[in-house]
């Protein structure tokens, strides 16, 4: 039986990845500061541990027979949506915490080599200059250098890519890297300050009455693409099991403005809403999308579903969380 360790297994993508690997017959150890918030982990073993501690990293990457495990998926990071990574209020924590995690994980892999290592990088590594003109967005994998990410979060990801790349080059461990572009789906942050645009807008639409007001960060014209979690897992496994150590974009090429995303969610919810733009809120770069040319050609993967289909799964889940939290407020006030 193949043995995998998923780091960040309590997080949004990590918990779904654990379930996907378990369903495929892999034995999985999940590791995180916290278990998943909305449903129990499907991992065979779940270790609550802090990966900033090198001894925890060494312990969790050891297989039961004392060697290395077959696969390590490194998704643990201090991260969140625009309010968290673009506000400037959490940058030291982000670079320090995620930096320590990645140094420790790479060192533990070097000491006890696993069969393969996957690192979850981000579209935030791309230079600001490639993402100014919506008509000329350029997020091809080879555009990441010269480096000028728009956030310390993106710079830490680029540095971590380099750590894992050098780990692979010097030790011979096959290292695989995906640059995720806005992954969304149920069981992610929706109301804790780390939520990203799809879940945040679902929450605002769910809370708005018919004809109500929904706040949209910036002028709403900033463009993004969003990838459903199921598609992201297929892309992740294509990258991990593929032959190429250089980073791949794992994202959708279907761009939408943030205002357009809010309108699409309202449509899925069957509500008429008014958008109120909030220019003082963090909005990130002007335009970003996934260039899937390389991953389609090399690995035969690209997203299959329109954005609307994934939103039709996310919205009811967020609406249910909103309804539950409102019921809990009423009960505690009674
Ligand atoms: P998430 O925040 O839901 O999951 C990250 C997990 O890491 C959390 O459960 C957190 O508790 C854990 N973690 C943080 N510090 C830790 C520590 N010191 N020790 C142990 N665990 C720790 O994020 P996610 O959306 O699931 O993203 C997973 C990975 O993919 C992250 O590395 C993220 O940067 C990357 N990524 C995600 C997206 C996206 O749209 N979700 C986009 C680009 C990149």
PDB file of C-alpha atoms in Angstrom, residues 27-212:
ATOM      1  CA  UNK A  27      -2.490   5.057   3.396  1.00  0.00           C
ATOM      2  CA  UNK A  28      -2.439   8.686   4.535  1.00  0.00           C
ATOM      3  CA  UNK A  29      -1.016  10.487   7.560  1.00  0.00           C
ATOM      4  CA  UNK A  30      -2.417  14.004   7.842  1.00  0.00           C
ATOM      5  CA  UNK A  31      -0.558  16.710   9.762  1.00  0.00           C
ATOM      6  CA  UNK A  32      -1.798  20.139  10.817  1.00  0.00           C
ATOM      7  CA  UNK A  33      -2.051  22.532  13.736  1.00  0.00           C
ATOM      8  CA  UNK A  34      -5.775  21.802  13.695  1.00  0.00           C
ATOM      9  CA  UNK A  35      -8.055  19.085  12.324  1.00  0.00           C
ATOM     10  CA  UNK A  36     -10.483  20.116   9.545  1.00  0.00           C
ATOM     11  CA  UNK A  37     -13.128  22.543  10.831  1.00  0.00           C
ATOM     12  CA  UNK A  38     -16.237  21.153   9.122  1.00  0.00           C
ATOM     13  CA  UNK A  39     -15.904  17.355   8.911  1.00  0.00           C
ATOM     14  CA  UNK A  40     -13.567  14.744  10.422  1.00  0.00           C
ATOM     15  CA  UNK A  41     -10.358  14.029   8.515  1.00  0.00           C
ATOM     16  CA  UNK A  42     -10.429  10.840   6.426  1.00  0.00           C
ATOM     17  CA  UNK A  43      -6.695  10.313   7.088  1.00  0.00           C
ATOM     18  CA  UNK A  44      -5.703   6.938   8.586  1.00  0.00           C
ATOM     19  CA  UNK A  45      -3.634   8.867  11.122  1.00  0.00           C
ATOM     20  CA  UNK A  46      -3.931  12.566  11.958  1.00  0.00           C
ATOM     21  CA  UNK A  47      -1.096  14.272  13.832  1.00  0.00           C
ATOM     22  CA  UNK A  48      -1.734  17.631  15.454  1.00  0.00           C
ATOM     23  CA  UNK A  49       1.672  19.258  15.241  1.00  0.00           C
ATOM     24  CA  UNK A  50       3.477  22.487  14.497  1.00  0.00           C
ATOM     25  CA  UNK A  51       5.660  22.184  11.396  1.00  0.00           C
ATOM     26  CA  UNK A  52       7.693  25.211  12.515  1.00  0.00           C
ATOM     27  CA  UNK A  53       9.279  22.704  14.888  1.00  0.00           C
ATOM     28  CA  UNK A  54      12.012  20.716  13.046  1.00  0.00           C
ATOM     29  CA  UNK A  55      11.510  17.710  15.342  1.00  0.00           C
ATOM     30  CA  UNK A  56       7.819  17.510  14.428  1.00  0.00           C
ATOM     31  CA  UNK A  57       8.742  17.612  10.729  1.00  0.00           C
ATOM     32  CA  UNK A  58      11.305  14.819  11.150  1.00  0.00           C
ATOM     33  CA  UNK A  59       8.842  12.660  13.113  1.00  0.00           C
ATOM     34  CA  UNK A  60       5.872  12.987  10.774  1.00  0.00           C
ATOM     35  CA  UNK A  61       7.892  12.317   7.617  1.00  0.00           C
ATOM     36  CA  UNK A  62       9.225   9.020   8.960  1.00  0.00           C
ATOM     37  CA  UNK A  63       7.466   5.869   7.753  1.00  0.00           C
ATOM     38  CA  UNK A  64       6.439   3.196  10.310  1.00  0.00           C
ATOM     39  CA  UNK A  65       9.553   1.118   9.361  1.00  0.00           C
ATOM     40  CA  UNK A  66      11.907   4.071   9.969  1.00  0.00           C
ATOM     41  CA  UNK A  67      12.502   4.979   6.310  1.00  0.00           C
ATOM     42  CA  UNK A  68      10.864   7.688   4.217  1.00  0.00           C
ATOM     43  CA  UNK A  69       7.279   7.592   2.968  1.00  0.00           C
ATOM     44  CA  UNK A  70       6.281   7.251  -0.692  1.00  0.00           C
ATOM     45  CA  UNK A  71       4.736  10.692  -1.152  1.00  0.00           C
ATOM     46  CA  UNK A  72       4.843  13.988   0.754  1.00  0.00           C
ATOM     47  CA  UNK A  73       2.335  16.711  -0.130  1.00  0.00           C
ATOM     48  CA  UNK A  74       3.406  20.049   1.413  1.00  0.00           C
ATOM     49  CA  UNK A  75       0.373  22.344   1.629  1.00  0.00           C
ATOM     50  CA  UNK A  76       0.862  23.808   5.104  1.00  0.00           C
ATOM     51  CA  UNK A  77       1.137  27.591   5.032  1.00  0.00           C
ATOM     52  CA  UNK A  78       0.081  30.702   6.891  1.00  0.00           C
ATOM     53  CA  UNK A  79      -2.303  32.099   4.304  1.00  0.00           C
ATOM     54  CA  UNK A  80      -5.746  33.475   3.525  1.00  0.00           C
ATOM     55  CA  UNK A  81      -7.703  35.668   1.117  1.00  0.00           C
ATOM     56  CA  UNK A  82      -7.125  39.320   0.147  1.00  0.00           C
ATOM     57  CA  UNK A  83      -7.960  40.600   3.633  1.00  0.00           C
ATOM     58  CA  UNK A  84      -5.245  38.380   5.076  1.00  0.00           C
ATOM     59  CA  UNK A  85      -2.407  38.440   2.502  1.00  0.00           C
ATOM     60  CA  UNK A  86      -2.839  41.895   0.915  1.00  0.00           C
ATOM     61  CA  UNK A  87      -3.712  44.028   3.944  1.00  0.00           C
ATOM     62  CA  UNK A  88      -0.068  44.386   5.077  1.00  0.00           C
ATOM     63  CA  UNK A  89      -1.096  43.427   8.618  1.00  0.00           C
ATOM     64  CA  UNK A  90       0.102  39.800   8.562  1.00  0.00           C
ATOM     65  CA  UNK A  91       3.189  39.856   6.343  1.00  0.00           C
ATOM     66  CA  UNK A  92       5.736  39.097   9.046  1.00  0.00           C
ATOM     67  CA  UNK A  93       3.692  36.133  10.271  1.00  0.00           C
ATOM     68  CA  UNK A  94       3.201  34.883   6.710  1.00  0.00           C
ATOM     69  CA  UNK A  95       6.861  34.942   5.661  1.00  0.00           C
ATOM     70  CA  UNK A  96       8.182  33.822   9.032  1.00  0.00           C
ATOM     71  CA  UNK A  97       5.730  30.961   9.656  1.00  0.00           C
ATOM     72  CA  UNK A  98       5.569  29.610   6.113  1.00  0.00           C
ATOM     73  CA  UNK A  99       9.305  30.149   5.665  1.00  0.00           C
ATOM     74  CA  UNK A 100      10.105  28.076   8.731  1.00  0.00           C
ATOM     75  CA  UNK A 101       7.681  25.330   7.692  1.00  0.00           C
ATOM     76  CA  UNK A 102       9.271  25.022   4.255  1.00  0.00           C
ATOM     77  CA  UNK A 103      12.858  25.078   5.538  1.00  0.00           C
ATOM     78  CA  UNK A 104      12.035  22.364   8.075  1.00  0.00           C
ATOM     79  CA  UNK A 105      10.059  20.169   5.685  1.00  0.00           C
ATOM     80  CA  UNK A 106      12.770  20.335   3.022  1.00  0.00           C
ATOM     81  CA  UNK A 107      15.477  19.533   5.596  1.00  0.00           C
ATOM     82  CA  UNK A 108      13.466  16.593   6.940  1.00  0.00           C
ATOM     83  CA  UNK A 109      12.991  15.302   3.375  1.00  0.00           C
ATOM     84  CA  UNK A 110      16.744  15.564   2.769  1.00  0.00           C
ATOM     85  CA  UNK A 111      17.434  13.561   5.946  1.00  0.00           C
ATOM     86  CA  UNK A 112      14.918  10.806   5.208  1.00  0.00           C
ATOM     87  CA  UNK A 113      14.143  10.966   1.478  1.00  0.00           C
ATOM     88  CA  UNK A 114      10.539  10.268   0.481  1.00  0.00           C
ATOM     89  CA  UNK A 115       9.697   8.753  -2.912  1.00  0.00           C
ATOM     90  CA  UNK A 116       8.320  12.088  -4.162  1.00  0.00           C
ATOM     91  CA  UNK A 117       7.593  15.597  -2.826  1.00  0.00           C
ATOM     92  CA  UNK A 118       4.805  17.947  -3.902  1.00  0.00           C
ATOM     93  CA  UNK A 119       4.885  21.650  -3.019  1.00  0.00           C
ATOM     94  CA  UNK A 120       1.801  23.874  -3.196  1.00  0.00           C
ATOM     95  CA  UNK A 121       2.970  27.187  -4.640  1.00  0.00           C
ATOM     96  CA  UNK A 122       0.793  30.037  -5.851  1.00  0.00           C
ATOM     97  CA  UNK A 123      -0.095  32.298  -8.763  1.00  0.00           C
ATOM     98  CA  UNK A 124       1.044  35.067  -6.389  1.00  0.00           C
ATOM     99  CA  UNK A 125       4.660  34.347  -7.456  1.00  0.00           C
ATOM    100  CA  UNK A 126       4.129  36.162 -10.780  1.00  0.00           C
ATOM    101  CA  UNK A 127       5.568  39.659 -11.174  1.00  0.00           C
ATOM    102  CA  UNK A 128       3.268  42.604 -10.619  1.00  0.00           C
ATOM    103  CA  UNK A 129       4.185  43.963 -14.081  1.00  0.00           C
ATOM    104  CA  UNK A 130       2.648  40.925 -15.842  1.00  0.00           C
ATOM    105  CA  UNK A 131      -0.695  41.585 -14.194  1.00  0.00           C
ATOM    106  CA  UNK A 132      -1.487  45.223 -14.865  1.00  0.00           C
ATOM    107  CA  UNK A 133      -3.240  45.200 -18.236  1.00  0.00           C
ATOM    108  CA  UNK A 134      -6.254  42.851 -18.444  1.00  0.00           C
ATOM    109  CA  UNK A 135      -5.691  42.617 -22.215  1.00  0.00           C
ATOM    110  CA  UNK A 136      -2.118  41.381 -21.706  1.00  0.00           C
ATOM    111  CA  UNK A 137      -2.025  39.133 -18.651  1.00  0.00           C
ATOM    112  CA  UNK A 138       1.046  36.929 -18.804  1.00  0.00           C
ATOM    113  CA  UNK A 139       1.264  34.187 -16.180  1.00  0.00           C
ATOM    114  CA  UNK A 140       3.254  31.648 -18.169  1.00  0.00           C
ATOM    115  CA  UNK A 141       5.356  29.489 -15.863  1.00  0.00           C
ATOM    116  CA  UNK A 142       8.644  30.925 -17.166  1.00  0.00           C
ATOM    117  CA  UNK A 143       7.541  34.511 -16.389  1.00  0.00           C
ATOM    118  CA  UNK A 144       8.148  34.261 -12.617  1.00  0.00           C
ATOM    119  CA  UNK A 145      11.656  35.759 -12.939  1.00  0.00           C
ATOM    120  CA  UNK A 146      12.930  38.469 -12.649  1.00  0.00           C
ATOM    121  CA  UNK A 147      11.016  38.254  -9.378  1.00  0.00           C
ATOM    122  CA  UNK A 148       8.619  41.013  -8.368  1.00  0.00           C
ATOM    123  CA  UNK A 149       5.600  39.392  -6.704  1.00  0.00           C
ATOM    124  CA  UNK A 150       2.948  41.804  -5.463  1.00  0.00           C
ATOM    125  CA  UNK A 151       3.075  40.461  -1.876  1.00  0.00           C
ATOM    126  CA  UNK A 152       5.517  39.001   0.671  1.00  0.00           C
ATOM    127  CA  UNK A 153       3.273  35.892   0.524  1.00  0.00           C
ATOM    128  CA  UNK A 154       4.183  35.485  -3.186  1.00  0.00           C
ATOM    129  CA  UNK A 155       7.871  36.113  -2.529  1.00  0.00           C
ATOM    130  CA  UNK A 156       7.962  33.452   0.200  1.00  0.00           C
ATOM    131  CA  UNK A 157       6.333  30.980  -2.224  1.00  0.00           C
ATOM    132  CA  UNK A 158       8.978  31.755  -4.848  1.00  0.00           C
ATOM    133  CA  UNK A 159      11.765  31.251  -2.299  1.00  0.00           C
ATOM    134  CA  UNK A 160      10.188  27.985  -1.179  1.00  0.00           C
ATOM    135  CA  UNK A 161       9.964  26.789  -4.787  1.00  0.00           C
ATOM    136  CA  UNK A 162      13.715  27.377  -4.971  1.00  0.00           C
ATOM    137  CA  UNK A 163      14.329  25.426  -1.746  1.00  0.00           C
ATOM    138  CA  UNK A 164      12.390  22.429  -3.070  1.00  0.00           C
ATOM    139  CA  UNK A 165      13.967  22.729  -6.528  1.00  0.00           C
ATOM    140  CA  UNK A 166      17.463  22.598  -4.997  1.00  0.00           C
ATOM    141  CA  UNK A 167      16.389  19.760  -2.679  1.00  0.00           C
ATOM    142  CA  UNK A 168      15.390  17.766  -5.755  1.00  0.00           C
ATOM    143  CA  UNK A 169      18.493  18.675  -7.751  1.00  0.00           C
ATOM    144  CA  UNK A 170      20.975  17.780  -5.021  1.00  0.00           C
ATOM    145  CA  UNK A 171      19.292  14.714  -3.496  1.00  0.00           C
ATOM    146  CA  UNK A 172      17.625  13.229  -6.577  1.00  0.00           C
ATOM    147  CA  UNK A 173      14.209  13.229  -4.819  1.00  0.00           C
ATOM    148  CA  UNK A 174      11.574  13.894  -7.501  1.00  0.00           C
ATOM    149  CA  UNK A 175      10.075  17.263  -6.534  1.00  0.00           C
ATOM    150  CA  UNK A 176       6.853  18.504  -8.131  1.00  0.00           C
ATOM    151  CA  UNK A 177       5.437  22.030  -7.850  1.00  0.00           C
ATOM    152  CA  UNK A 178       1.971  23.391  -8.641  1.00  0.00           C
ATOM    153  CA  UNK A 179       1.139  27.100  -8.716  1.00  0.00           C
ATOM    154  CA  UNK A 180      -2.500  27.166  -7.666  1.00  0.00           C
ATOM    155  CA  UNK A 181      -4.750  29.922  -8.985  1.00  0.00           C
ATOM    156  CA  UNK A 182      -7.694  30.643  -6.620  1.00  0.00           C
ATOM    157  CA  UNK A 183      -9.037  27.236  -5.662  1.00  0.00           C
ATOM    158  CA  UNK A 184     -12.565  27.194  -4.264  1.00  0.00           C
ATOM    159  CA  UNK A 185     -15.149  24.760  -2.942  1.00  0.00           C
ATOM    160  CA  UNK A 186     -17.015  23.639   0.182  1.00  0.00           C
ATOM    161  CA  UNK A 187     -15.275  23.135   3.550  1.00  0.00           C
ATOM    162  CA  UNK A 188     -12.965  26.137   3.226  1.00  0.00           C
ATOM    163  CA  UNK A 189     -12.727  29.368   5.223  1.00  0.00           C
ATOM    164  CA  UNK A 190     -15.915  31.411   4.758  1.00  0.00           C
ATOM    165  CA  UNK A 191     -16.078  33.788   7.749  1.00  0.00           C
ATOM    166  CA  UNK A 192     -12.851  33.834   9.774  1.00  0.00           C
ATOM    167  CA  UNK A 193     -10.868  36.603   8.063  1.00  0.00           C
ATOM    168  CA  UNK A 194      -8.999  34.130   5.822  1.00  0.00           C
ATOM    169  CA  UNK A 195     -11.826  33.483   3.337  1.00  0.00           C
ATOM    170  CA  UNK A 196     -11.237  34.177  -0.357  1.00  0.00           C
ATOM    171  CA  UNK A 197     -13.475  35.975  -2.843  1.00  0.00           C
ATOM    172  CA  UNK A 198     -15.799  33.078  -3.873  1.00  0.00           C
ATOM    173  CA  UNK A 199     -16.700  32.066  -0.295  1.00  0.00           C
ATOM    174  CA  UNK A 200     -16.789  35.680   0.931  1.00  0.00           C
ATOM    175  CA  UNK A 201     -19.166  36.716  -1.860  1.00  0.00           C
ATOM    176  CA  UNK A 202     -21.334  33.615  -1.318  1.00  0.00           C
ATOM    177  CA  UNK A 203     -21.617  34.627   2.361  1.00  0.00           C
ATOM    178  CA  UNK A 204     -22.527  38.214   1.493  1.00  0.00           C
ATOM    179  CA  UNK A 205     -25.138  37.083  -1.061  1.00  0.00           C
ATOM    180  CA  UNK A 206     -26.558  34.538   1.399  1.00  0.00           C
ATOM    181  CA  UNK A 207     -26.890  37.249   4.060  1.00  0.00           C
ATOM    182  CA  UNK A 208     -28.405  39.802   1.663  1.00  0.00           C
ATOM    183  CA  UNK A 209     -32.149  39.801   1.265  1.00  0.00           C
ATOM    184  CA  UNK A 210     -33.589  39.878  -2.253  1.00  0.00           C
ATOM    185  CA  UNK A 211     -32.682  43.342  -3.576  1.00  0.00           C
ATOM    186  CA  UNK A 212     -30.031  43.718  -0.812  1.00  0.00           C
TER     187      UNK A 212
END
